mmCIF file with all atom_site columns, C-alpha atoms in Angstrom:
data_model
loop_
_atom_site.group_PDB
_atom_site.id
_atom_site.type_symbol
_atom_site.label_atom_id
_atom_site.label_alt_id
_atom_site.label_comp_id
_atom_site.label_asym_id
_atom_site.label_entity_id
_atom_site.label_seq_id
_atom_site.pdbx_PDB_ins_code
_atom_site.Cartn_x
_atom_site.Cartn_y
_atom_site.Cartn_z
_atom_site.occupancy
_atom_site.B_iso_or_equiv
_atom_site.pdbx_formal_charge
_atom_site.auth_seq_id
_atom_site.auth_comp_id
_atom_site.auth_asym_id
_atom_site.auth_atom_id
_atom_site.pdbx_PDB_model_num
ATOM 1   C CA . UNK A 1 1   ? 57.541  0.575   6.017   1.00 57.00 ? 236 UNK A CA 1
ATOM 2   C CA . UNK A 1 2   ? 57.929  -2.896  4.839   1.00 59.00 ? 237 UNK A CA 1
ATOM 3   C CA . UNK A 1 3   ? 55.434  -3.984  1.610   1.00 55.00 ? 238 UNK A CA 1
ATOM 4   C CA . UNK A 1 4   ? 53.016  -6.207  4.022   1.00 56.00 ? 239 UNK A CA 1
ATOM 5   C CA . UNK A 1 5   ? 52.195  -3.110  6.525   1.00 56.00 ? 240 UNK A CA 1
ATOM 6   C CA . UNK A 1 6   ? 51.391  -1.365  3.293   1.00 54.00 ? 241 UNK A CA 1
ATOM 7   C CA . UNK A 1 7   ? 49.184  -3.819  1.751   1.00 56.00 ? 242 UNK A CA 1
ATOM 8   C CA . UNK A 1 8   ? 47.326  -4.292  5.287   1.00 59.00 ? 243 UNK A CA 1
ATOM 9   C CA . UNK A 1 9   ? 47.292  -0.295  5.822   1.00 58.00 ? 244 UNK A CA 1
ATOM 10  C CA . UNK A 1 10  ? 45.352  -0.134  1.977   1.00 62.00 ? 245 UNK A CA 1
ATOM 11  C CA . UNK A 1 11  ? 42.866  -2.868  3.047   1.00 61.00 ? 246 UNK A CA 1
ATOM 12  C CA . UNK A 1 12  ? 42.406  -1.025  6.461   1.00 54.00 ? 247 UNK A CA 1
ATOM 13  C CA . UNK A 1 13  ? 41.127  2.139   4.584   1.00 46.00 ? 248 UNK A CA 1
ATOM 14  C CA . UNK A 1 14  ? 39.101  0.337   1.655   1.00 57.00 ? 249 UNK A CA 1
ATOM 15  C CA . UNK A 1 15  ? 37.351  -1.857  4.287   1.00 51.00 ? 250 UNK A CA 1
ATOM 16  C CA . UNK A 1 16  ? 36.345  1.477   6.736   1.00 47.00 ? 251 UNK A CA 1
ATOM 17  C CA . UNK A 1 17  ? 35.703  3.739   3.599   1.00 49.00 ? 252 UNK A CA 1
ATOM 18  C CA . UNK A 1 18  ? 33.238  0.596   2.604   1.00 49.00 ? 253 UNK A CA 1
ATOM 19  C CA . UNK A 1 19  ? 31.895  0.531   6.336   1.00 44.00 ? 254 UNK A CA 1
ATOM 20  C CA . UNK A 1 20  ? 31.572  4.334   5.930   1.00 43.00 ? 255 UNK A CA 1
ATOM 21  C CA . UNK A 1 21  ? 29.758  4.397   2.786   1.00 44.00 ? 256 UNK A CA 1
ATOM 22  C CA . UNK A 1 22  ? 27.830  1.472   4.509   1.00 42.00 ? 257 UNK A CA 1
ATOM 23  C CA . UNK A 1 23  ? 26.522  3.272   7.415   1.00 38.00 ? 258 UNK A CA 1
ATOM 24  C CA . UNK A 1 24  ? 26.184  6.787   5.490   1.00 39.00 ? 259 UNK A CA 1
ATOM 25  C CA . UNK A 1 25  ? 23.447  4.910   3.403   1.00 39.00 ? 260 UNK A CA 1
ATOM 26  C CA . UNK A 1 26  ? 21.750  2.741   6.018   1.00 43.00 ? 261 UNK A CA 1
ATOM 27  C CA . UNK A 1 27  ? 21.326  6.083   8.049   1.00 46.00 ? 262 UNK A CA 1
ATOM 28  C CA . UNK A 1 28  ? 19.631  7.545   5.205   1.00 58.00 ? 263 UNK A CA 1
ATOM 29  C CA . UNK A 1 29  ? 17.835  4.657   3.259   1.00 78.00 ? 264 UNK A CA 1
ATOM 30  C CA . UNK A 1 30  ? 14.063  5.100   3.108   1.00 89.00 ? 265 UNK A CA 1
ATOM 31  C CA . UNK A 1 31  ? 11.946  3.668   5.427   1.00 93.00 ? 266 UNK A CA 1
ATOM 32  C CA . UNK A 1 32  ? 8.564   3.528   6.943   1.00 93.00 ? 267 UNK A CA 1
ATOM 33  C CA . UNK A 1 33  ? 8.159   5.863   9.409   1.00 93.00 ? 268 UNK A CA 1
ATOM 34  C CA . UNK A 1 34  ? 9.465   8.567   6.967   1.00 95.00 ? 269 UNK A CA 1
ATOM 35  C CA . UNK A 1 35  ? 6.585   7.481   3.894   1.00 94.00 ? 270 UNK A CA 1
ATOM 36  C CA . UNK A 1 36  ? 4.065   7.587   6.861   1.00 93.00 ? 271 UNK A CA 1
ATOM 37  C CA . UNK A 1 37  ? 5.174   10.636  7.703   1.00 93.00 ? 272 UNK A CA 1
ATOM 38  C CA . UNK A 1 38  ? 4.367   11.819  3.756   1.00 93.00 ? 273 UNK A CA 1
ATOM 39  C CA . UNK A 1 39  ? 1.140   10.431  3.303   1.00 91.00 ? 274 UNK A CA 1
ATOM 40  C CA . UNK A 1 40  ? 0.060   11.511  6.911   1.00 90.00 ? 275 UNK A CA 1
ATOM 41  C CA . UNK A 1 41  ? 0.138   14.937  5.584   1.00 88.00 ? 276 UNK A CA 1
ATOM 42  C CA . UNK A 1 42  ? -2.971  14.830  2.965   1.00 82.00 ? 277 UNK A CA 1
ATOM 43  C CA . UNK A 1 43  ? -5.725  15.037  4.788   1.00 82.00 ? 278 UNK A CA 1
ATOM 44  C CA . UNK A 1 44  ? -8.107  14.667  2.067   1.00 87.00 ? 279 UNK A CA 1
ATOM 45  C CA . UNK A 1 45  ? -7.753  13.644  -1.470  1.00 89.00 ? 280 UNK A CA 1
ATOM 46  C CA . UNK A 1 46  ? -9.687  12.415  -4.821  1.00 94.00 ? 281 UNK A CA 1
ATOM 47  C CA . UNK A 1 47  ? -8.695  10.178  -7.625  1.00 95.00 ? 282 UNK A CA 1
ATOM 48  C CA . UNK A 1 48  ? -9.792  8.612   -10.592 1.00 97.00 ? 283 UNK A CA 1
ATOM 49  C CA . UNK A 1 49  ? -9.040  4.809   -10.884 1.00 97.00 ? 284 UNK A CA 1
ATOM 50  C CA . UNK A 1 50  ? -8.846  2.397   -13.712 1.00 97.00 ? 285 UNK A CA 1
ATOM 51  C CA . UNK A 1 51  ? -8.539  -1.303  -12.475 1.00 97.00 ? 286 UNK A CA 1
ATOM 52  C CA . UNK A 1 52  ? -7.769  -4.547  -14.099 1.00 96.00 ? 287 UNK A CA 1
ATOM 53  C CA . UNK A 1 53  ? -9.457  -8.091  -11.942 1.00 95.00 ? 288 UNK A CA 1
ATOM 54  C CA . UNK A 1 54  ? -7.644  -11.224 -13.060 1.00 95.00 ? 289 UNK A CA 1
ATOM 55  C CA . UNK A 1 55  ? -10.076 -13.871 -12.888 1.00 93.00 ? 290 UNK A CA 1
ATOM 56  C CA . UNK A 1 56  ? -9.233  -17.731 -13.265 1.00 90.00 ? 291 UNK A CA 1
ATOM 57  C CA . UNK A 1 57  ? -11.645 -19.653 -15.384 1.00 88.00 ? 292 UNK A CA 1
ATOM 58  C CA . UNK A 1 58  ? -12.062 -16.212 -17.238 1.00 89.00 ? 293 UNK A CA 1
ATOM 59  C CA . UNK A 1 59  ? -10.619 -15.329 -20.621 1.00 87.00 ? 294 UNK A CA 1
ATOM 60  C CA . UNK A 1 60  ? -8.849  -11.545 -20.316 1.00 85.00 ? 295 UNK A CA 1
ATOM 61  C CA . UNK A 1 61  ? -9.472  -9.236  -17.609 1.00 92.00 ? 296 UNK A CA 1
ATOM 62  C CA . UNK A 1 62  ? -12.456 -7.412  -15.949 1.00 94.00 ? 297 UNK A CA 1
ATOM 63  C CA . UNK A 1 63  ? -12.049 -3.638  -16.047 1.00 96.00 ? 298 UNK A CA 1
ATOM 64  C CA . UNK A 1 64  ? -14.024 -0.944  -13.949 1.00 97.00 ? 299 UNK A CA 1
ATOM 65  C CA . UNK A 1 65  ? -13.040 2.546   -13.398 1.00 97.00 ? 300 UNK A CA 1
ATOM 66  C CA . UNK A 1 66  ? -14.472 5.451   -10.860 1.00 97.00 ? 301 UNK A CA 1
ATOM 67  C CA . UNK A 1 67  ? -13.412 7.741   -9.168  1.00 97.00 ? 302 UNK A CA 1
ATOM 68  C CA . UNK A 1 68  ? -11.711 7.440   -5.127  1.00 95.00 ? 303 UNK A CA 1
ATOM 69  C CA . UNK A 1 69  ? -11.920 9.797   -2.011  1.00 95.00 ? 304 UNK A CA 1
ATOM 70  C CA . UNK A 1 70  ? -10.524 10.125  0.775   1.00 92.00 ? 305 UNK A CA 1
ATOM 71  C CA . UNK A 1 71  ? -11.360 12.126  4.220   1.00 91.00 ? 306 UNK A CA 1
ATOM 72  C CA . UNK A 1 72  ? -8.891  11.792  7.068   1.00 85.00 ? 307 UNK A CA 1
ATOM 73  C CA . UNK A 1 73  ? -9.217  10.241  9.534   1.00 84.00 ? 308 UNK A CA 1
ATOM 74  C CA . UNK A 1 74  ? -10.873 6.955   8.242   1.00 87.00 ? 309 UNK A CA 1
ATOM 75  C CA . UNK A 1 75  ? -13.937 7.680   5.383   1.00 93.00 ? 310 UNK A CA 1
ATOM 76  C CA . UNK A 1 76  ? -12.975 6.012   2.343   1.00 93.00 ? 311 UNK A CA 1
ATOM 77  C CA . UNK A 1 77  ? -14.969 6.438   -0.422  1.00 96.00 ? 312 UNK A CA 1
ATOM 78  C CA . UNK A 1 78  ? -15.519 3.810   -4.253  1.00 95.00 ? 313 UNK A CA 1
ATOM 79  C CA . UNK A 1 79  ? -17.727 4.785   -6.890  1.00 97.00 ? 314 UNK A CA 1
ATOM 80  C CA . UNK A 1 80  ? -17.245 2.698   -9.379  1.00 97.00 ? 315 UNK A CA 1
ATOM 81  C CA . UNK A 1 81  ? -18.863 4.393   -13.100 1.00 96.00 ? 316 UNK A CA 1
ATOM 82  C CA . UNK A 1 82  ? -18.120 1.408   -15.272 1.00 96.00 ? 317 UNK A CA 1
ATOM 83  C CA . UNK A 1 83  ? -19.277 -1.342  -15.739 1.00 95.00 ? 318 UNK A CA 1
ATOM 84  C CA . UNK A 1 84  ? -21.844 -0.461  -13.394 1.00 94.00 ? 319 UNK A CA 1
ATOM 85  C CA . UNK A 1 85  ? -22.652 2.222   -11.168 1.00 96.00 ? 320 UNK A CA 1
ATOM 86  C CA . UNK A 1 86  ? -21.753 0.914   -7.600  1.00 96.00 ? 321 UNK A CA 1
ATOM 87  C CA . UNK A 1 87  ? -20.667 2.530   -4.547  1.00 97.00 ? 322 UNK A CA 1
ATOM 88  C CA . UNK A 1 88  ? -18.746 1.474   -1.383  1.00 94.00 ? 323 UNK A CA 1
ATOM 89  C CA . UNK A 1 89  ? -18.119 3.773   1.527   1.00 95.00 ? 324 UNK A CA 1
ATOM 90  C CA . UNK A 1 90  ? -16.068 3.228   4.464   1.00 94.00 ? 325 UNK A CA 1
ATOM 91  C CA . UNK A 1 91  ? -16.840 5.284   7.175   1.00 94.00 ? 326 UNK A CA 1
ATOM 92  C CA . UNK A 1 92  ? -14.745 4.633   11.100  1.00 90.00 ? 327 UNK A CA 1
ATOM 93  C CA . UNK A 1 93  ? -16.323 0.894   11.299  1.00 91.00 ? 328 UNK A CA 1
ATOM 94  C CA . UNK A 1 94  ? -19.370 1.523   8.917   1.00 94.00 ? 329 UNK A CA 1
ATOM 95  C CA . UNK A 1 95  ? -19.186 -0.121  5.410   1.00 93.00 ? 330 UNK A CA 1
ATOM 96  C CA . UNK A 1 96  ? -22.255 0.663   3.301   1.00 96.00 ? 331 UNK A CA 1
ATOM 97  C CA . UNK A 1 97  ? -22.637 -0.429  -0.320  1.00 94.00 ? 332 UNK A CA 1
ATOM 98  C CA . UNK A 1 98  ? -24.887 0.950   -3.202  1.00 96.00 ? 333 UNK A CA 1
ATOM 99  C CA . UNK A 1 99  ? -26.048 -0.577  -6.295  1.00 94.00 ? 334 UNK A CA 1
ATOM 100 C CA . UNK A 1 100 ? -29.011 -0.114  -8.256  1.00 90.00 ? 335 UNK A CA 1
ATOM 101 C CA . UNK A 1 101 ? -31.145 1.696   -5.698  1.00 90.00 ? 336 UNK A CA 1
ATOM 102 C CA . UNK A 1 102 ? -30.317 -0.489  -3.151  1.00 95.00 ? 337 UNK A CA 1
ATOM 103 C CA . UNK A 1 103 ? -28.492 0.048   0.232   1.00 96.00 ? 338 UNK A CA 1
ATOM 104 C CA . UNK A 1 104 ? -26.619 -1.854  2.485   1.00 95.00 ? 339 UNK A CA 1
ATOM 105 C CA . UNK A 1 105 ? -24.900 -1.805  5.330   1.00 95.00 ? 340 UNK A CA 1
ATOM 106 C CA . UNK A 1 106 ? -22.699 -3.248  7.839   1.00 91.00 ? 341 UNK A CA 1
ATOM 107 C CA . UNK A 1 107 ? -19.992 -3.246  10.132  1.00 93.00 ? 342 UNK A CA 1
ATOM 108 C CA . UNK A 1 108 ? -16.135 -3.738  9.484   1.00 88.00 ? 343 UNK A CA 1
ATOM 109 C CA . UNK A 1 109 ? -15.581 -5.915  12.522  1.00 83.00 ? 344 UNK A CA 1
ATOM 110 C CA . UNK A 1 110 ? -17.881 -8.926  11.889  1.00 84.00 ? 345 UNK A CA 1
ATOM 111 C CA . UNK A 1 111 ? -15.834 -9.111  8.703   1.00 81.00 ? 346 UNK A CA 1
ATOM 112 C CA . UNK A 1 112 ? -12.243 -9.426  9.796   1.00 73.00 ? 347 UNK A CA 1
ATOM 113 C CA . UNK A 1 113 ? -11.192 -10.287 6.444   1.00 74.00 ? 348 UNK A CA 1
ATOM 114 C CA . UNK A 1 114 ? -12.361 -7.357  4.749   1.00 82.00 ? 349 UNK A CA 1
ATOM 115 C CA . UNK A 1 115 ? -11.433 -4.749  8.199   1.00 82.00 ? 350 UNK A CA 1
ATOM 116 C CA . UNK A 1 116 ? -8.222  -5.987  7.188   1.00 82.00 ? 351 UNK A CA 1
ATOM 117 C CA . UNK A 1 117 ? -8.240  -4.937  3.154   1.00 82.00 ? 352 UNK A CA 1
ATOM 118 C CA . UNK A 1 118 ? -9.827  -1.541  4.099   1.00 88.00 ? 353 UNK A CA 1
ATOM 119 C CA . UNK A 1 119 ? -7.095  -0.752  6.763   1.00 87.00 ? 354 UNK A CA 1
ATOM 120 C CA . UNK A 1 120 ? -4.743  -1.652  4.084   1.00 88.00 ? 355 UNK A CA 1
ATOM 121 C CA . UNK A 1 121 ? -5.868  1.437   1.921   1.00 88.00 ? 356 UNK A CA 1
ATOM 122 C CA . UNK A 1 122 ? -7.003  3.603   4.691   1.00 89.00 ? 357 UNK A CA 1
ATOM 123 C CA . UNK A 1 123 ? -3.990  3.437   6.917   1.00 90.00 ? 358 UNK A CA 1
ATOM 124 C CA . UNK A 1 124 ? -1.483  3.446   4.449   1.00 91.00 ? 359 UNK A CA 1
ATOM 125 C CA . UNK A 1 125 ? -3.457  6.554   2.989   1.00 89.00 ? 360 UNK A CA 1
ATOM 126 C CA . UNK A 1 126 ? -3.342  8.018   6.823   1.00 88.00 ? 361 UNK A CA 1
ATOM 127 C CA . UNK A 1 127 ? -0.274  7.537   7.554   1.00 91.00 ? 362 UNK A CA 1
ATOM 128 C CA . UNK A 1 128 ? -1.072  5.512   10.602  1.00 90.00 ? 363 UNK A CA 1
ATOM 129 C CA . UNK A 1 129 ? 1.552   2.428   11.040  1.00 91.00 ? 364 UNK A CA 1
ATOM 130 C CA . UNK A 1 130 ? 0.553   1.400   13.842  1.00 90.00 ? 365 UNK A CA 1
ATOM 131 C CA . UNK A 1 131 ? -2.576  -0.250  12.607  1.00 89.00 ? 366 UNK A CA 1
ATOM 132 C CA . UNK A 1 132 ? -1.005  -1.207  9.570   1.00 90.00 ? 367 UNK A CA 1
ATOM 133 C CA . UNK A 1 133 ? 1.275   -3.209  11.243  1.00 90.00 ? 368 UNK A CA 1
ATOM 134 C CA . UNK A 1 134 ? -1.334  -4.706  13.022  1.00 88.00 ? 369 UNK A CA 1
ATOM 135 C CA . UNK A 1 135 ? -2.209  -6.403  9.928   1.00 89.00 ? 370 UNK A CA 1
ATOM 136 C CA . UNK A 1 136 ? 0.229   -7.010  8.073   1.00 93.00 ? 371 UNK A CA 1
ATOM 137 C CA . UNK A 1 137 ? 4.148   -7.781  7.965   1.00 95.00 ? 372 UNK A CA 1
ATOM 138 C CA . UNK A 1 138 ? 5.204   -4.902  5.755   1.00 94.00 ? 373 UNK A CA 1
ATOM 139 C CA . UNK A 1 139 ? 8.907   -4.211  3.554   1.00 95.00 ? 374 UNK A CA 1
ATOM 140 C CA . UNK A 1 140 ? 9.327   -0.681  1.808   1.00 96.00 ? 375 UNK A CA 1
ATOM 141 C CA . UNK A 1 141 ? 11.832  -0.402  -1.336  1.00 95.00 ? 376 UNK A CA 1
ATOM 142 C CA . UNK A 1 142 ? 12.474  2.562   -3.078  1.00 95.00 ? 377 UNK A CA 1
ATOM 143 C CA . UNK A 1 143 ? 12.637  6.074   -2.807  1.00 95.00 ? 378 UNK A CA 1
ATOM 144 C CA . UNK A 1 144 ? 10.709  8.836   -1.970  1.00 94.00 ? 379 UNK A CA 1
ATOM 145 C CA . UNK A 1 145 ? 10.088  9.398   -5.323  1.00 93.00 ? 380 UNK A CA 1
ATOM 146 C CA . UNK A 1 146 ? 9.513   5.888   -6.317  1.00 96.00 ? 381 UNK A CA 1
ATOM 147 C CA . UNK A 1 147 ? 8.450   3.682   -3.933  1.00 97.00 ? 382 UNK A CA 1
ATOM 148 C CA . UNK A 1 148 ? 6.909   0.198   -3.292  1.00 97.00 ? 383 UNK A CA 1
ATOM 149 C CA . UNK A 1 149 ? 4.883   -1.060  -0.315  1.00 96.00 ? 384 UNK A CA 1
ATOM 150 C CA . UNK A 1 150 ? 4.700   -5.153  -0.048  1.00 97.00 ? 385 UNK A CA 1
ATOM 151 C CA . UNK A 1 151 ? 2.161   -6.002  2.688   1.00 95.00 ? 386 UNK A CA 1
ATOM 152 C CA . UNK A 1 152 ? 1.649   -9.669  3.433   1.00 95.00 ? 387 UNK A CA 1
ATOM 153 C CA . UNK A 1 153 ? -1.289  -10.519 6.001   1.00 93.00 ? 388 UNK A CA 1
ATOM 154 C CA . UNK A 1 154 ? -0.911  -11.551 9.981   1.00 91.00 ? 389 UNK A CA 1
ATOM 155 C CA . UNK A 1 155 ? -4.283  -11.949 10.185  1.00 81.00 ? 390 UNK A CA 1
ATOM 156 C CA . UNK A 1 156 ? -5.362  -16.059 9.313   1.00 84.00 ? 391 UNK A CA 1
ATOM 157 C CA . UNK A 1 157 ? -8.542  -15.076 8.299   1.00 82.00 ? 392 UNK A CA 1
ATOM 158 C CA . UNK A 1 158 ? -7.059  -12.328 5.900   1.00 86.00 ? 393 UNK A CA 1
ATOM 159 C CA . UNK A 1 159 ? -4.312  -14.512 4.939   1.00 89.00 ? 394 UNK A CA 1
ATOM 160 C CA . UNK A 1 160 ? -7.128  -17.298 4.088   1.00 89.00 ? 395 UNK A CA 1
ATOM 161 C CA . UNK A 1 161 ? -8.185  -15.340 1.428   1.00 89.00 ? 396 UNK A CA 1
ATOM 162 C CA . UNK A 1 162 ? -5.238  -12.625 0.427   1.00 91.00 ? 397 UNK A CA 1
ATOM 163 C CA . UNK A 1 163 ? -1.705  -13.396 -0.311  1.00 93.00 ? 398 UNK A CA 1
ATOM 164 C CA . UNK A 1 164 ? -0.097  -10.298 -0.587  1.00 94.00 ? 399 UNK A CA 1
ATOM 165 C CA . UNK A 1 165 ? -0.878  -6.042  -1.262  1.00 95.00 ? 400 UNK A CA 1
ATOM 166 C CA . UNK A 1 166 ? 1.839   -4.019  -3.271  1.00 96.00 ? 401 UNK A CA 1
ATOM 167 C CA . UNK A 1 167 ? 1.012   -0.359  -2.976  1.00 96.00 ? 402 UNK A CA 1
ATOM 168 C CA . UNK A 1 168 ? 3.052   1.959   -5.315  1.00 97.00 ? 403 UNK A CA 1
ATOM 169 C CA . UNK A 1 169 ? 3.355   5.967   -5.059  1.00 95.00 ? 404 UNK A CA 1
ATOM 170 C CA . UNK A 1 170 ? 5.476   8.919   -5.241  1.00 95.00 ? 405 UNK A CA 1
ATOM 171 C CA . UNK A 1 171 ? 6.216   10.717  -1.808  1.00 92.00 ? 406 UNK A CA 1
ATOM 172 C CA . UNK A 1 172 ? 2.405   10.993  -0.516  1.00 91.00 ? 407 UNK A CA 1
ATOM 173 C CA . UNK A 1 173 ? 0.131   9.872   -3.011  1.00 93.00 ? 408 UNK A CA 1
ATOM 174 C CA . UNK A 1 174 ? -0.402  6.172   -3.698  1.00 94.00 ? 409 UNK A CA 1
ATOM 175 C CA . UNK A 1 175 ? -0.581  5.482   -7.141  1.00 96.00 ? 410 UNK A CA 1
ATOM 176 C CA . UNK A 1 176 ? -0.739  1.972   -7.520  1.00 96.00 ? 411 UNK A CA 1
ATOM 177 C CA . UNK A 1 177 ? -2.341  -1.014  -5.648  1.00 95.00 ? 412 UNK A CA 1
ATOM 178 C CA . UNK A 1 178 ? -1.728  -4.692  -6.719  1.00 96.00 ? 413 UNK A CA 1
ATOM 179 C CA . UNK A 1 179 ? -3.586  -7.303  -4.402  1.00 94.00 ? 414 UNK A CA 1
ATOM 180 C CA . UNK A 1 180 ? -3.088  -11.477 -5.279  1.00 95.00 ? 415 UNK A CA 1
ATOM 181 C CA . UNK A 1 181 ? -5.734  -13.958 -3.723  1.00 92.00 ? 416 UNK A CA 1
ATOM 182 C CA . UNK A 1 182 ? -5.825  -16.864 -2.641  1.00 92.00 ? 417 UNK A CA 1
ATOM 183 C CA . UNK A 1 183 ? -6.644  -18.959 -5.713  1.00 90.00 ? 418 UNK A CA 1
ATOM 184 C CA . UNK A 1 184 ? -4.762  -17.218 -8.205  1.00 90.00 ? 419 UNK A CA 1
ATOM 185 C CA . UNK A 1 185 ? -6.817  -14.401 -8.804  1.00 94.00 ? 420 UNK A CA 1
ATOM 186 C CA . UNK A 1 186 ? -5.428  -10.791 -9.151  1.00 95.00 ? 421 UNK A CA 1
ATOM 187 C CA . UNK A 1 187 ? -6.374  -7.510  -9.061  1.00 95.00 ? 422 UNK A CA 1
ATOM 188 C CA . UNK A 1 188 ? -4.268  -4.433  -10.306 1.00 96.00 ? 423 UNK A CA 1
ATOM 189 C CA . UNK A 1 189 ? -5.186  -0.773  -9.586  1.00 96.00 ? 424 UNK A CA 1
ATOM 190 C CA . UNK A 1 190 ? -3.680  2.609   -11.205 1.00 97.00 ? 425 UNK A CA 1
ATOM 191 C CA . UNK A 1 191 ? -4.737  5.506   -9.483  1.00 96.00 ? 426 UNK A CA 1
ATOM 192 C CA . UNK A 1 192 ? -4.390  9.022   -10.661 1.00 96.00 ? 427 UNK A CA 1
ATOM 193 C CA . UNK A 1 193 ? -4.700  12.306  -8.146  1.00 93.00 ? 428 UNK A CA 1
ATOM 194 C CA . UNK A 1 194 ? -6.833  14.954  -9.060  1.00 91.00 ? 429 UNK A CA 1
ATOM 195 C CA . UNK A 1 195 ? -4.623  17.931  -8.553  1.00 76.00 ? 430 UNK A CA 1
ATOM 196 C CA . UNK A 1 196 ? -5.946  20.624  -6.110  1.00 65.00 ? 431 UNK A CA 1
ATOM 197 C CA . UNK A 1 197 ? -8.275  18.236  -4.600  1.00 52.00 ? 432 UNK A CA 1
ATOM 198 C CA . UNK A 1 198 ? -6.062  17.309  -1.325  1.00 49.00 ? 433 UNK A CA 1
#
């Protein structure tokens, strides 16, 4: 065997032990229908949340924390404890607020942009794809363990006021939610399970 068929015979192998390892990953890398397939399976869950609003024109952050449920399929429920008491409840196409003895309520589809911020949370936390993707153009990174959601809005009138959601969590509990507006403004959520509760 002359030197030249040897040197072409070792590329040959690196290059299909490199399309090998290649392939072996891609076939394995983490990807969307396998994190829905995690968070489909709580059903029902509680947190406690601190979050962190990014104003401009304002000087440091404005913090609330509260506490966050969840009932599958679609009731989402806010009560914010501090600053203020307030409450938000999302329940199938019913959004009703509370704040200082006072009710309100109204309907998810005659506010497209906000249909869209709830399905954000409430399908990711369902596991339901399909209407996530609806809404947004979405890219996973990570690992089951550690892994990172980027949603960027379809929707114009979404996208009109929303640049971009980056939802955080380990296997099927979200633990993080980072939303930027239009504007500049941001808003960054940690979220911590209450164990037992799902």
């Amino acid at each position: 065997m002359t030197s030249g068929s040897k040197i072409r015979i070792e590329r040959w192998c690196r290059w299909l032990v490199a399309a090998l390892a290649f392939t072996a990953s891609s076939a394995w890398a983490f990807d969307l229908p396998e994190l829905m397939g995690l968070l489909a399976r709580q059903k029902n869950g509680e947190a406690r949340f601190t979050e962190q609003r990014f104003v401009r024109g304002i000087e440091g952050p404005l913090d609330a924390s509260g506490t966050l449920s969840f009932q599958a399929p679609d009731r989402l429920t806010r009560r914010t404890l501090a600053p203020r008491p307030e409450t938000m409840t999302v329940d199938g196409n019913t959004l009703t607020l509370s704040r200082g003895g006072r009710t309100r309520t109204l309907t998810l589809d005659s506010m497209p942009e906000l249909l869209g911020m709830v399905e954000a949370m409430r399908s990711t936390l369902n596991g339901n794809a399909q209407t996530l993707q609806r809404y947004f153009r979405s890219t996973l990174t990570g690992t089951p363990d550690k892994w990172t959601l980027d949603l960027a809005p379809i929707d114009e009138k979404l996208a009109a006021q929303v640049r971009s959601l980056r939802l955080t969590g380990k296997a099927g509990e979200v633990l993080g939610i980072e939303m930027e507006f239009i504007g500049g403004d941001r808003s960054v959520m940690v979220i911590t399970p209450v164990r037992g509760a799902s």
